[in-house]
Coordinates of C-alpha atoms and ligand atoms in Angstrom, one line a residue:
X297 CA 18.7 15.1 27.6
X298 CA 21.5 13.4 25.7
X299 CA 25.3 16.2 24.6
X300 CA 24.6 15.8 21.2
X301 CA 27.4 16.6 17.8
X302 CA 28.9 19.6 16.7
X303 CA 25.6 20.7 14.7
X304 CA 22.6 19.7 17.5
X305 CA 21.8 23.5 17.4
X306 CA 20.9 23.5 13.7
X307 CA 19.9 19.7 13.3
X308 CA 18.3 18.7 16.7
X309 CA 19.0 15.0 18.9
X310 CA 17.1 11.8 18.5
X311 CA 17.3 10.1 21.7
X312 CA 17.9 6.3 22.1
X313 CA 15.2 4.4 21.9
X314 CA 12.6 2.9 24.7
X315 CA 10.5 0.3 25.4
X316 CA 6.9 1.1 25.5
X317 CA 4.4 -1.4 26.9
X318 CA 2.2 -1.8 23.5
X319 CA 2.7 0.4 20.1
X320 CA 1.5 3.8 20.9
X321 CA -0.5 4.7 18.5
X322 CA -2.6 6.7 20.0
X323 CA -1.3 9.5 22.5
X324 CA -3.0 12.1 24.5
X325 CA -0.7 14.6 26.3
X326 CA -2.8 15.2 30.0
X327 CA -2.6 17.8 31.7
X328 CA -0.6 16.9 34.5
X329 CA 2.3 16.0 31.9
X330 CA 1.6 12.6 31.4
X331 CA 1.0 10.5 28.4
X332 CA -2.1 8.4 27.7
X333 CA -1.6 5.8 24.9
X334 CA -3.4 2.6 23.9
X335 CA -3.9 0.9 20.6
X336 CA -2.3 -2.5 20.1
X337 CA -1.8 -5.6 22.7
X338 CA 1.3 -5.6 24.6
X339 CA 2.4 -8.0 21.7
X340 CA 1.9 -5.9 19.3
X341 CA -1.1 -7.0 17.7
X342 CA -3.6 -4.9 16.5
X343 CA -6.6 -3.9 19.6
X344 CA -7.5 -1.7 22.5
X345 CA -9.8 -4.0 24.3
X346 CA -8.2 -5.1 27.3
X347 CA -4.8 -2.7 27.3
X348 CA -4.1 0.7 27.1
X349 CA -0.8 2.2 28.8
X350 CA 0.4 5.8 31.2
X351 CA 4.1 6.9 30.8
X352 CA 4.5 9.5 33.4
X353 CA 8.3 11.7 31.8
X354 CA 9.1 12.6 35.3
X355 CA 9.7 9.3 36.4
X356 CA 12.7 9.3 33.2
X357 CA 12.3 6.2 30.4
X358 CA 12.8 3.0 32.2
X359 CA 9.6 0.7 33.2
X360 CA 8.8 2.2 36.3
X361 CA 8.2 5.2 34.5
X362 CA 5.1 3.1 32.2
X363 CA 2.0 1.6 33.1
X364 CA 0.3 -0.9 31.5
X365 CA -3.2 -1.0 32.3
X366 CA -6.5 -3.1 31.7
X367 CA -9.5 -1.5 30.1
X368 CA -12.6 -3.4 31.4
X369 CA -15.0 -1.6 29.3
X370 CA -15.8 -4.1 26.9
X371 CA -14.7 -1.4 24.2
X372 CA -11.8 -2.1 21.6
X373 CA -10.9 1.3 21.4
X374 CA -8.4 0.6 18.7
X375 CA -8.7 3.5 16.2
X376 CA -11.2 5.7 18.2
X377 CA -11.8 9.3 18.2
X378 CA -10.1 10.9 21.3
X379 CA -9.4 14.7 22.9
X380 CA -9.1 16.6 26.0
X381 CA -11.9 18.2 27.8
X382 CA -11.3 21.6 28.0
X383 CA -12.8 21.9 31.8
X384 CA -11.6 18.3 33.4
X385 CA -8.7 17.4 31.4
X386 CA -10.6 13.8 31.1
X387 CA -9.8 12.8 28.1
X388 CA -13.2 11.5 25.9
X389 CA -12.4 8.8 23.5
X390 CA -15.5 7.7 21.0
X391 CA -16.0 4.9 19.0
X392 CA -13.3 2.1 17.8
X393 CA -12.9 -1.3 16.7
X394 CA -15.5 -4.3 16.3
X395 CA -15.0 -7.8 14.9
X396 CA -18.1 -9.0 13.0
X397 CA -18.1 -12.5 12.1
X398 CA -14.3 -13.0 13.1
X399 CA -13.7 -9.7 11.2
X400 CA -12.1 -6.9 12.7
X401 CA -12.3 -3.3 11.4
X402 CA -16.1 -2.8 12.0
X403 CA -16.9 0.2 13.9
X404 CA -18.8 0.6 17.8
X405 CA -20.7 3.3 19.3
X406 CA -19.4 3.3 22.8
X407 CA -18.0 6.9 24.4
X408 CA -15.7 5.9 27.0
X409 CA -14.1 8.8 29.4
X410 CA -10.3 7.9 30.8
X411 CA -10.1 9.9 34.3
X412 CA -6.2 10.8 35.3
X413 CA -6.9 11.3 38.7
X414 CA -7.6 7.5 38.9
X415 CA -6.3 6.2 35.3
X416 CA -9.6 4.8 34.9
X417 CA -11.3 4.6 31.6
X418 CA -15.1 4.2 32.2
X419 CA -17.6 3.4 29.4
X420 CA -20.2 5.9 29.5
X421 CA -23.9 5.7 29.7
X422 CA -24.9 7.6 26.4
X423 CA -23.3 6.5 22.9
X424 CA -23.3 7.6 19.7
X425 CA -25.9 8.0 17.4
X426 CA -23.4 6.4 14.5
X427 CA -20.6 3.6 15.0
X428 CA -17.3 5.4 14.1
X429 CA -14.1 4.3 13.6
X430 CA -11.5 6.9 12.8
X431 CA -13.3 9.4 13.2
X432 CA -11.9 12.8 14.6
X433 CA -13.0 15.3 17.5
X434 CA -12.7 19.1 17.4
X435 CA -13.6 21.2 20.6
X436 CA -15.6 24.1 19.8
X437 CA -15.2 27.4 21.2
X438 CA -17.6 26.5 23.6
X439 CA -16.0 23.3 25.2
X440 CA -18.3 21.3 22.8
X441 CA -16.6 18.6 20.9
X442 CA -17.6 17.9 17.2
X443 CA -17.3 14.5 16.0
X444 CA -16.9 14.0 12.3
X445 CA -16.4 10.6 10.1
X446 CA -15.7 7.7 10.9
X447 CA -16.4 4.2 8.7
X448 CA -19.3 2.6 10.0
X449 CA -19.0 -1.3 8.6
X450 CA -16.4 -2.3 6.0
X451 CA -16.2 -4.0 3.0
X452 CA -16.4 -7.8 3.4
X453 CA -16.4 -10.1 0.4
X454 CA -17.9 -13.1 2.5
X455 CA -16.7 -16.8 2.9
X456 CA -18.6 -20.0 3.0
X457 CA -19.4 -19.3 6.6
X458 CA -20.5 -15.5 6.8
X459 CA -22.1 -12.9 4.5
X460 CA -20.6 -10.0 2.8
X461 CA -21.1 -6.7 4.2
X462 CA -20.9 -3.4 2.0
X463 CA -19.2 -0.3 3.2
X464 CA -21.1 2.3 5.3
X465 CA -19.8 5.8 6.5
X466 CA -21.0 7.9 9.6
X467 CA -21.2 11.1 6.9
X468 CA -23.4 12.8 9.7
X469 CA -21.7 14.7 12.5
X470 CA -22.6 14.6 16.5
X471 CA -21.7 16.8 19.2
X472 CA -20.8 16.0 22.5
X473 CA -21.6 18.2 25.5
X474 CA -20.4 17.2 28.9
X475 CA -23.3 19.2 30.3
X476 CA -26.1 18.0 28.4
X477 CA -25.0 14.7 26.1
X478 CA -24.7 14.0 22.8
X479 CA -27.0 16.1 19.7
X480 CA -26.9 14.6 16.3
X481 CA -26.4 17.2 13.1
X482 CA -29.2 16.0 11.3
X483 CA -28.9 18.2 8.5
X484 CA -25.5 18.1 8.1
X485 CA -24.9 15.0 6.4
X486 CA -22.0 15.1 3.7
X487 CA -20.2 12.2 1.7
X488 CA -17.6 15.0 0.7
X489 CA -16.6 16.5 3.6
X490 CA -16.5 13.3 6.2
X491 CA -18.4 10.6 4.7
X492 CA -17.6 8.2 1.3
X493 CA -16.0 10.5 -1.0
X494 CA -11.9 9.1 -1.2
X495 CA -11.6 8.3 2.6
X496 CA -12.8 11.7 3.9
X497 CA -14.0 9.9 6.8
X498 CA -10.6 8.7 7.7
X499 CA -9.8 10.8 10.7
X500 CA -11.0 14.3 8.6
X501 CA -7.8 17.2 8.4
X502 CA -10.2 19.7 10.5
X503 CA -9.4 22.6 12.6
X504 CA -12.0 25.1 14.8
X505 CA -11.6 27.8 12.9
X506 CA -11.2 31.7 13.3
X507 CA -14.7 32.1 11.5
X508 CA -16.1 29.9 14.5
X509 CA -17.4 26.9 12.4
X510 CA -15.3 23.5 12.0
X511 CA -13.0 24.0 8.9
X512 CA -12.5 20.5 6.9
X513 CA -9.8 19.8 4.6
X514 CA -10.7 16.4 2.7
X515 CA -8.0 14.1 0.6
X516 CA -9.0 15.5 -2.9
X517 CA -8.0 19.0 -1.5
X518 CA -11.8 20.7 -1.4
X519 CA -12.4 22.5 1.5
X520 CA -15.8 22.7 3.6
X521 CA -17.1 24.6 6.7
X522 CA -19.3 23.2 9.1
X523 CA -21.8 25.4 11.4
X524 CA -22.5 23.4 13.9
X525 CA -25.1 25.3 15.7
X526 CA -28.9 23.8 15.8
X527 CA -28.9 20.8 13.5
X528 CA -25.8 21.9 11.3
X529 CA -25.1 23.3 8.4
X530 CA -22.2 22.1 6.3
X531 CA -20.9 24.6 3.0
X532 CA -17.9 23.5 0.5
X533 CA -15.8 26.9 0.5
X534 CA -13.6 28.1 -2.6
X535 CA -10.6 26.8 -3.1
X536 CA -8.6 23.9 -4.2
X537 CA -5.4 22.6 -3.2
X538 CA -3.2 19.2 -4.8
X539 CA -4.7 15.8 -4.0
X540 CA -3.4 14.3 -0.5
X541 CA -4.3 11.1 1.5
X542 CA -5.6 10.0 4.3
X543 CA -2.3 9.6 5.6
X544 CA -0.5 12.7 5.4
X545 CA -0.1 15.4 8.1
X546 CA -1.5 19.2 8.4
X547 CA -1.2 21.6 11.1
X548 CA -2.5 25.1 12.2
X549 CA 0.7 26.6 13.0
X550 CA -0.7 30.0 13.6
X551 CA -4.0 31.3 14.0
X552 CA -5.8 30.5 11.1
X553 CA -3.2 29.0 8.7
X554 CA -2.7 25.9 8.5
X555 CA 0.3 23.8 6.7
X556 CA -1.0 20.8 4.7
X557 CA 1.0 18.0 3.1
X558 CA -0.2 16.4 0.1
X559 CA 0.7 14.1 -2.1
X560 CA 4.1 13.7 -3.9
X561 CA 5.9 15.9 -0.8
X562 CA 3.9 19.0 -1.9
X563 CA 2.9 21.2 0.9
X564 CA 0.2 24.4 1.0
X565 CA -0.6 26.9 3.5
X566 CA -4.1 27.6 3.9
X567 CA -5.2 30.7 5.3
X568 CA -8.6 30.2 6.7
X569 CA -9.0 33.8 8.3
X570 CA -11.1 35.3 5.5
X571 CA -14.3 34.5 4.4
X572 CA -12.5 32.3 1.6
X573 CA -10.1 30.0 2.1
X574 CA -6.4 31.7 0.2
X575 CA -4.2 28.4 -0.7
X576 CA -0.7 29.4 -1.5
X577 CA 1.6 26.7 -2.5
X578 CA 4.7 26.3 0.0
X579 CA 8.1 24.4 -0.5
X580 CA 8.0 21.1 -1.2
X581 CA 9.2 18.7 1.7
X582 CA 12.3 16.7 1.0
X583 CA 10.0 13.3 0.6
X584 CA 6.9 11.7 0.4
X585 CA 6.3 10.7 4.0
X586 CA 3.5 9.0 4.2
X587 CA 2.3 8.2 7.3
X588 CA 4.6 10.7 8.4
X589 CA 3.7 13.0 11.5
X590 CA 3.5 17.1 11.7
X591 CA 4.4 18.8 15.0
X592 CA 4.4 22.4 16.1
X593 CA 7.4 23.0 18.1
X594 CA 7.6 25.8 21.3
X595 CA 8.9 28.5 18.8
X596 CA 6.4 28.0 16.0
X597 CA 8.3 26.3 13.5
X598 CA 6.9 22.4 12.3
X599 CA 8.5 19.8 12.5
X600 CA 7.9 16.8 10.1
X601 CA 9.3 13.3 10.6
X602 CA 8.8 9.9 9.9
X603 CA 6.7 8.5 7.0
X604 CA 7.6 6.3 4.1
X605 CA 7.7 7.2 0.3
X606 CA 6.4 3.6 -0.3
X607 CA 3.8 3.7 2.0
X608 CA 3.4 1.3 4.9
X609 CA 6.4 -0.2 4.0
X610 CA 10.7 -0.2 4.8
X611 CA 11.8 0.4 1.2
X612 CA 11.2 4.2 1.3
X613 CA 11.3 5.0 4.6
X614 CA 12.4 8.1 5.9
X615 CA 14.5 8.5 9.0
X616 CA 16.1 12.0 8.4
X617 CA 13.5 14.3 9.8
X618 CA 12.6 18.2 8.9
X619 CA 11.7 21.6 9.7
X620 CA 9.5 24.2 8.0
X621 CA 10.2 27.7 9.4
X622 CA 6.9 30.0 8.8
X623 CA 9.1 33.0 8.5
X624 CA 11.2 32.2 5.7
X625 CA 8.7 29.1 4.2
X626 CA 12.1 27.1 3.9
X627 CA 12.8 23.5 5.3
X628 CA 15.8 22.5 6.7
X629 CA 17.0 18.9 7.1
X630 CA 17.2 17.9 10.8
X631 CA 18.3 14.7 13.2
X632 CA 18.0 11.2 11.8
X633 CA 16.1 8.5 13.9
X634 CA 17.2 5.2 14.1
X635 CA 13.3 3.4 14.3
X636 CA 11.3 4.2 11.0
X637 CA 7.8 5.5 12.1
X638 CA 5.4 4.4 9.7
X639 CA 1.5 3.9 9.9
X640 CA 0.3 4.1 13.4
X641 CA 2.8 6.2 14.5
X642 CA 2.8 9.7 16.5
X643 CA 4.9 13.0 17.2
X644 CA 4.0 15.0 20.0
X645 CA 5.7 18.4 21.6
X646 CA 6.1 18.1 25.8
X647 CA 5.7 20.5 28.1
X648 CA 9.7 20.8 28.1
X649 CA 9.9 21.4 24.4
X650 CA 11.0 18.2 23.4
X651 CA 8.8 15.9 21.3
X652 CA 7.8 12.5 22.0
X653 CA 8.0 9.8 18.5
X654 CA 7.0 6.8 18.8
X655 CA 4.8 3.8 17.4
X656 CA 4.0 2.4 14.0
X657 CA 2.8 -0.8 12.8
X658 CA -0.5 -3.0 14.0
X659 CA -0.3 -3.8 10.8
X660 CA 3.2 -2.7 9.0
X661 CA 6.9 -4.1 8.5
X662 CA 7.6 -3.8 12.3
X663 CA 5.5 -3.6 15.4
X664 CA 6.9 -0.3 17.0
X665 CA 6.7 -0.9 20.8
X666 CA 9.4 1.5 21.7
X667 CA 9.4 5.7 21.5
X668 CA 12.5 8.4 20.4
X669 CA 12.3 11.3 22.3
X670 CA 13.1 14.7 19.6
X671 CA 15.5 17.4 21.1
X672 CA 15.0 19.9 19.2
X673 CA 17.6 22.3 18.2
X674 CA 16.5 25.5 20.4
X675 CA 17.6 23.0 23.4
X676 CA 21.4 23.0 22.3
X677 CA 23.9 25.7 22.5
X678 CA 25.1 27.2 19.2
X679 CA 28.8 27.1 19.7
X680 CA 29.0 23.2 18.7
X681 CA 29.5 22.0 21.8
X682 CA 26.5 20.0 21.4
X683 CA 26.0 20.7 25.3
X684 CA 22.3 21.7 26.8
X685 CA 21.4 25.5 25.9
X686 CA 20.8 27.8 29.4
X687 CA 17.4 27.9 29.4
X688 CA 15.1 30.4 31.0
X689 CA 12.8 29.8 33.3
X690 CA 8.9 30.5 34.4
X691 CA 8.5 30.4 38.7
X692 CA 5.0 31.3 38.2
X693 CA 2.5 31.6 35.9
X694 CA -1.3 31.4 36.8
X695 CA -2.8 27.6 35.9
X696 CA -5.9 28.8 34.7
X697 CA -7.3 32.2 33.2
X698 CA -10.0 33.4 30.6
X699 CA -9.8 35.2 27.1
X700 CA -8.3 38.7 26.7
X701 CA -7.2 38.5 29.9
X702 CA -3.6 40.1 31.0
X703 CA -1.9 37.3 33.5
X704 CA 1.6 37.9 35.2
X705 CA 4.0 35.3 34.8
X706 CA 7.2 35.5 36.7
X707 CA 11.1 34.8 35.0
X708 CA 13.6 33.2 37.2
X709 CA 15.9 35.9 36.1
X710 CA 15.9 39.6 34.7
X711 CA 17.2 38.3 31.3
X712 CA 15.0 39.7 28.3
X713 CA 12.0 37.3 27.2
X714 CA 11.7 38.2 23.2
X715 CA 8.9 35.9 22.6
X716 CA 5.7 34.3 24.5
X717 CA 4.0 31.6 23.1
X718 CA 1.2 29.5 23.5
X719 CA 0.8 26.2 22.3
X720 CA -2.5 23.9 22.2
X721 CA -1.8 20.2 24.2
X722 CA -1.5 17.3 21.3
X723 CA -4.1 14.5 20.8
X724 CA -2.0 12.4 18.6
X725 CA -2.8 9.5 16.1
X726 CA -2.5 8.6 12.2
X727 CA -0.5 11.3 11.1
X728 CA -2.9 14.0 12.7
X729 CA -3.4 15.5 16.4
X730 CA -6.6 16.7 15.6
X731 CA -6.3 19.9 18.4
X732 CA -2.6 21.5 18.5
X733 CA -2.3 25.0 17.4
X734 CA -0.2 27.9 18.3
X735 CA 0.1 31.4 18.6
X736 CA 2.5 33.9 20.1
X737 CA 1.6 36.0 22.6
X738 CA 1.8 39.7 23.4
X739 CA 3.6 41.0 26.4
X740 CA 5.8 43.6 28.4
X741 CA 8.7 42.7 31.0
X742 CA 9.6 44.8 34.2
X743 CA 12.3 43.2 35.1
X744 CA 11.5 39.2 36.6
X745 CA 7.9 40.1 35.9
X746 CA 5.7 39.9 32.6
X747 CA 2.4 40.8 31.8
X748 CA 1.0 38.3 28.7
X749 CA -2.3 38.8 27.2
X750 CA -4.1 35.9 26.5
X751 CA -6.0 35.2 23.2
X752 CA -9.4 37.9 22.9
X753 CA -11.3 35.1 21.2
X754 CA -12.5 31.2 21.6
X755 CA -12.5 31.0 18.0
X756 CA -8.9 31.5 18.1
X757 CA -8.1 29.7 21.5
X758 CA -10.2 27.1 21.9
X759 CA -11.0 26.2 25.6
X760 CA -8.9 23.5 27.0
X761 CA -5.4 23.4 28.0
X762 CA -2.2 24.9 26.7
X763 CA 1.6 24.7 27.1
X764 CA 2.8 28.6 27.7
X765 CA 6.6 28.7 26.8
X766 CA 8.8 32.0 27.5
X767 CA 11.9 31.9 24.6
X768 CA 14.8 33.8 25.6
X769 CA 16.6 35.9 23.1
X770 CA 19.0 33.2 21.8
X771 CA 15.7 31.9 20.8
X772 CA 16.0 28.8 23.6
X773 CA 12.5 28.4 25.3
X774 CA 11.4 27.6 28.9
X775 CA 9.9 24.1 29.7
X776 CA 6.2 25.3 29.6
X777 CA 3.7 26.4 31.9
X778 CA 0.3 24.5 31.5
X779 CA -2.3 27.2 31.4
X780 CA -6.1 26.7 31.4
X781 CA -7.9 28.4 28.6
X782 CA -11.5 28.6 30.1
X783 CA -14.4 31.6 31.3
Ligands
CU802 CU1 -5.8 2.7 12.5

């Protein structure tokens, strides 16, 4: 972690930058800390058929710490659906990239599992009903993942040598079981929600939601719930918000609320706890960042960086980044990175509280193949010295547990532990990781000792795997425990 100025504890560090052995533009945090990432060819170029790449943090930034590795599933996985499994920690990714007719941007069916144990990635015997690409994946309170949207084939205006092709849309959900395979939601087929309508099938805003149904936010700011028990149901709920884009950030920073950016740097917070949806307009961000990424930090607050006010593009790119605190609904202007992170690129909070940025490009200005690591400010002191804050620290904590449950986690010190918080691992790509959330915890400290309660309900705490952060009462937080939400 890099001394940083006088004002790192109001502003945060950018480290320098580092390689990265193709342009990460997808990332999946893993459970044993590492990073999966895939998306372009070591050059650069735009595919996930024969690459996708490990950085393991422990091992520091150099290229021992990466590892480039061959996918030999036949799948271009470039722009596929991807999450955690809530019981393995395999991560499932579905769909991707097809070239048609020396045309890339068609869609494929294939589900492909990548195993940490092994870093294998291993095409899987069922597929998808529908070919999807950018499509996203929810996990559902029952370790189910939900699969919405997706483009099936893409407008093609043919040549003397091929055909035109139209544009199709996989407007019909699936759900994936690792018990029992894949169901289709045959009667929940919407062009609204996740299908045609202004590129609501391009990686849908959606969130498991309090209510216990998948909660979809689309880019002309309608909002739809969908029931995905049996066949599927699929309801628009009131409430409108401003127009946004495919390419703009939202996250669930606390149960049930969710901040959204739309268009113009507007920004709502939608509280999805009630039977209908309450949008209340929140301060606008300091720029149009689109392509920009949203991150919920270890002590709740979201941080926002990168994005471009001219869209995939240099002339309005941002490199000043910034946080919005829930408390106060304020943001406050924070480091400045020195890469601009545009489309195809990612933000993602560590286990240690920092945040990995990195990516962009595949296509854009500049093929990102190098990551920033974000320090933010809860990790310096406050008296300007720009030195490393004290932190406190976790000995134990148990690595799994269940819902409702009260676990004991043990301090390395007596010092007073004013907050517990829990915060859902990242799936990261195009200005969306489809599964963080957070929540604080309750709690009461004897001493070394705490007892936390865990989350009384699924709907709230999806199963799956968590970083569990004690914050001290200069507000600095631990490096996290990973914890096991599961029965
Ligand atoms: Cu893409």
């Amino acid at each position: 972690m890099p001394t940083g100025p006088a004002d790192a504890h109001l502003k945060g560090v950018f480290g320098a930058a580092f390689t990265w052995p193709l342009i990460p533009l997808h990332t999946v945090l893993l459970p044993d800390g590492r990073v999966l990432s895939y998306g372009s060819k070591p050059s650069g170029i735009q595919s996930g058929l024969l690459n996708y790449a490990v950085w393991d943090p422990a091992q520091g930034m150099g290229s021992k710490a990466k590892t480039l590795l061959s996918n030999t599933t036949g799948t271009d996985i470039f722009c596929a659906g991807q999450a955690l499994l809530p019981t393995t920690g395999n991560v499932l990714l579905v769909g991707g990239d097809r070239i048609v007719n020396g045309q890339r941007n068609y869609a494929n069916n294939d589900v492909n599992l990548f195993t940490p144990a092994d870093n294998k990635l291993t095409k899987q015997a069922q597929s998808m009903a529908y070919q999807r690409w950018y499509a996203t994946l929810i996990t559902t309170a029952s370790g189910e993942q939900a699969v919405i949207g997706g483009r099936i084939d893409r407008f093609y205006e043919g040549s003397t040598q091929y055909p035109p092709t139209a544009d199709t849309y996989a407007s019909t959900p699936e759900v994936y079981s690792a018990a029992t395979g894949w169901r289709t939601l045959t009667t929940a087929n919407s062009d609204a929600a996740y299908g045609s309508r202004v590129q609501a099938w391009n990686y849908p805003r959606a969130w498991w939601s309090p209510q216990g149904q998948v909660v979809i936010f689309n880019v002309m700011g309608e909002i739809f719930s969908l029931d995905v028990s049996g066949t599927g149901t699929v309801t628009q709920l009131p409430g409108t918000m401003p127009v946004g884009a495919y390419m703009l950030p939202a996250a669930m920073y606390q149960p049930g609320k969710i901040l959204s950016v739309r268009d113009a740097a507007q920004a709502v917070v939608v509280d999805i706890n009630g039977a209908s949806p309450v949008v209340t307009p929140a301060a606008p961000l300091s720029a149009d960042r689109q392509f920009g990424n949203a991150t919920i930090l270890a002590d709740g607050k979201v941080w926002v960086n990168g994005g471009s006010s001219t869209g995939n593009d240099l002339v309005g790119a941002v490199y000043d980044s910034e946080t919005w605190n829930p408390a106060t609904g304020s943001w406050t202007l924070g480091a400045t990175a020195t890469k601009a992170r545009l489309y195809h690129s990612v933000s993602m909070l560590m286990p240690d509280g920092s945040v990995l940025t990195g990516g962009g490009g595949a296509p854009g200005p500049v093929s990102q193949l190098n990551a920033e690591i974000y320090f933010p400010p809860y990790l310096y002191k406050t008296d300007g010295s720009g030195l490393p804050a004290v932190r406190p620290g976790i000995l134990t904590a148990p690595s799994a547990a269940s819902w409702g449950q009260t676990i004991p986690v043990a301090m390395n010190n007596k010092n007073a532990v004013t907050r517990m918080t829990l915060v859902r691992f990242g799936a990261v790509t195009h200005a969306f990781s489809n599964e963080q959330r957070f929540q604080d915890l309750s709690f009461t400290q004897n001493a070394k000792n705490l007892s936390v309660t865990l989350p009384a309900s699924a709907n709230n705490a999806p199963p799956g795997f968590y970083m569990l952060f004690a914050v001290d009462a200069n507000g600095v937080p631990s490096k996290a425990k990973v914890l096991r939400l599961g029965a």
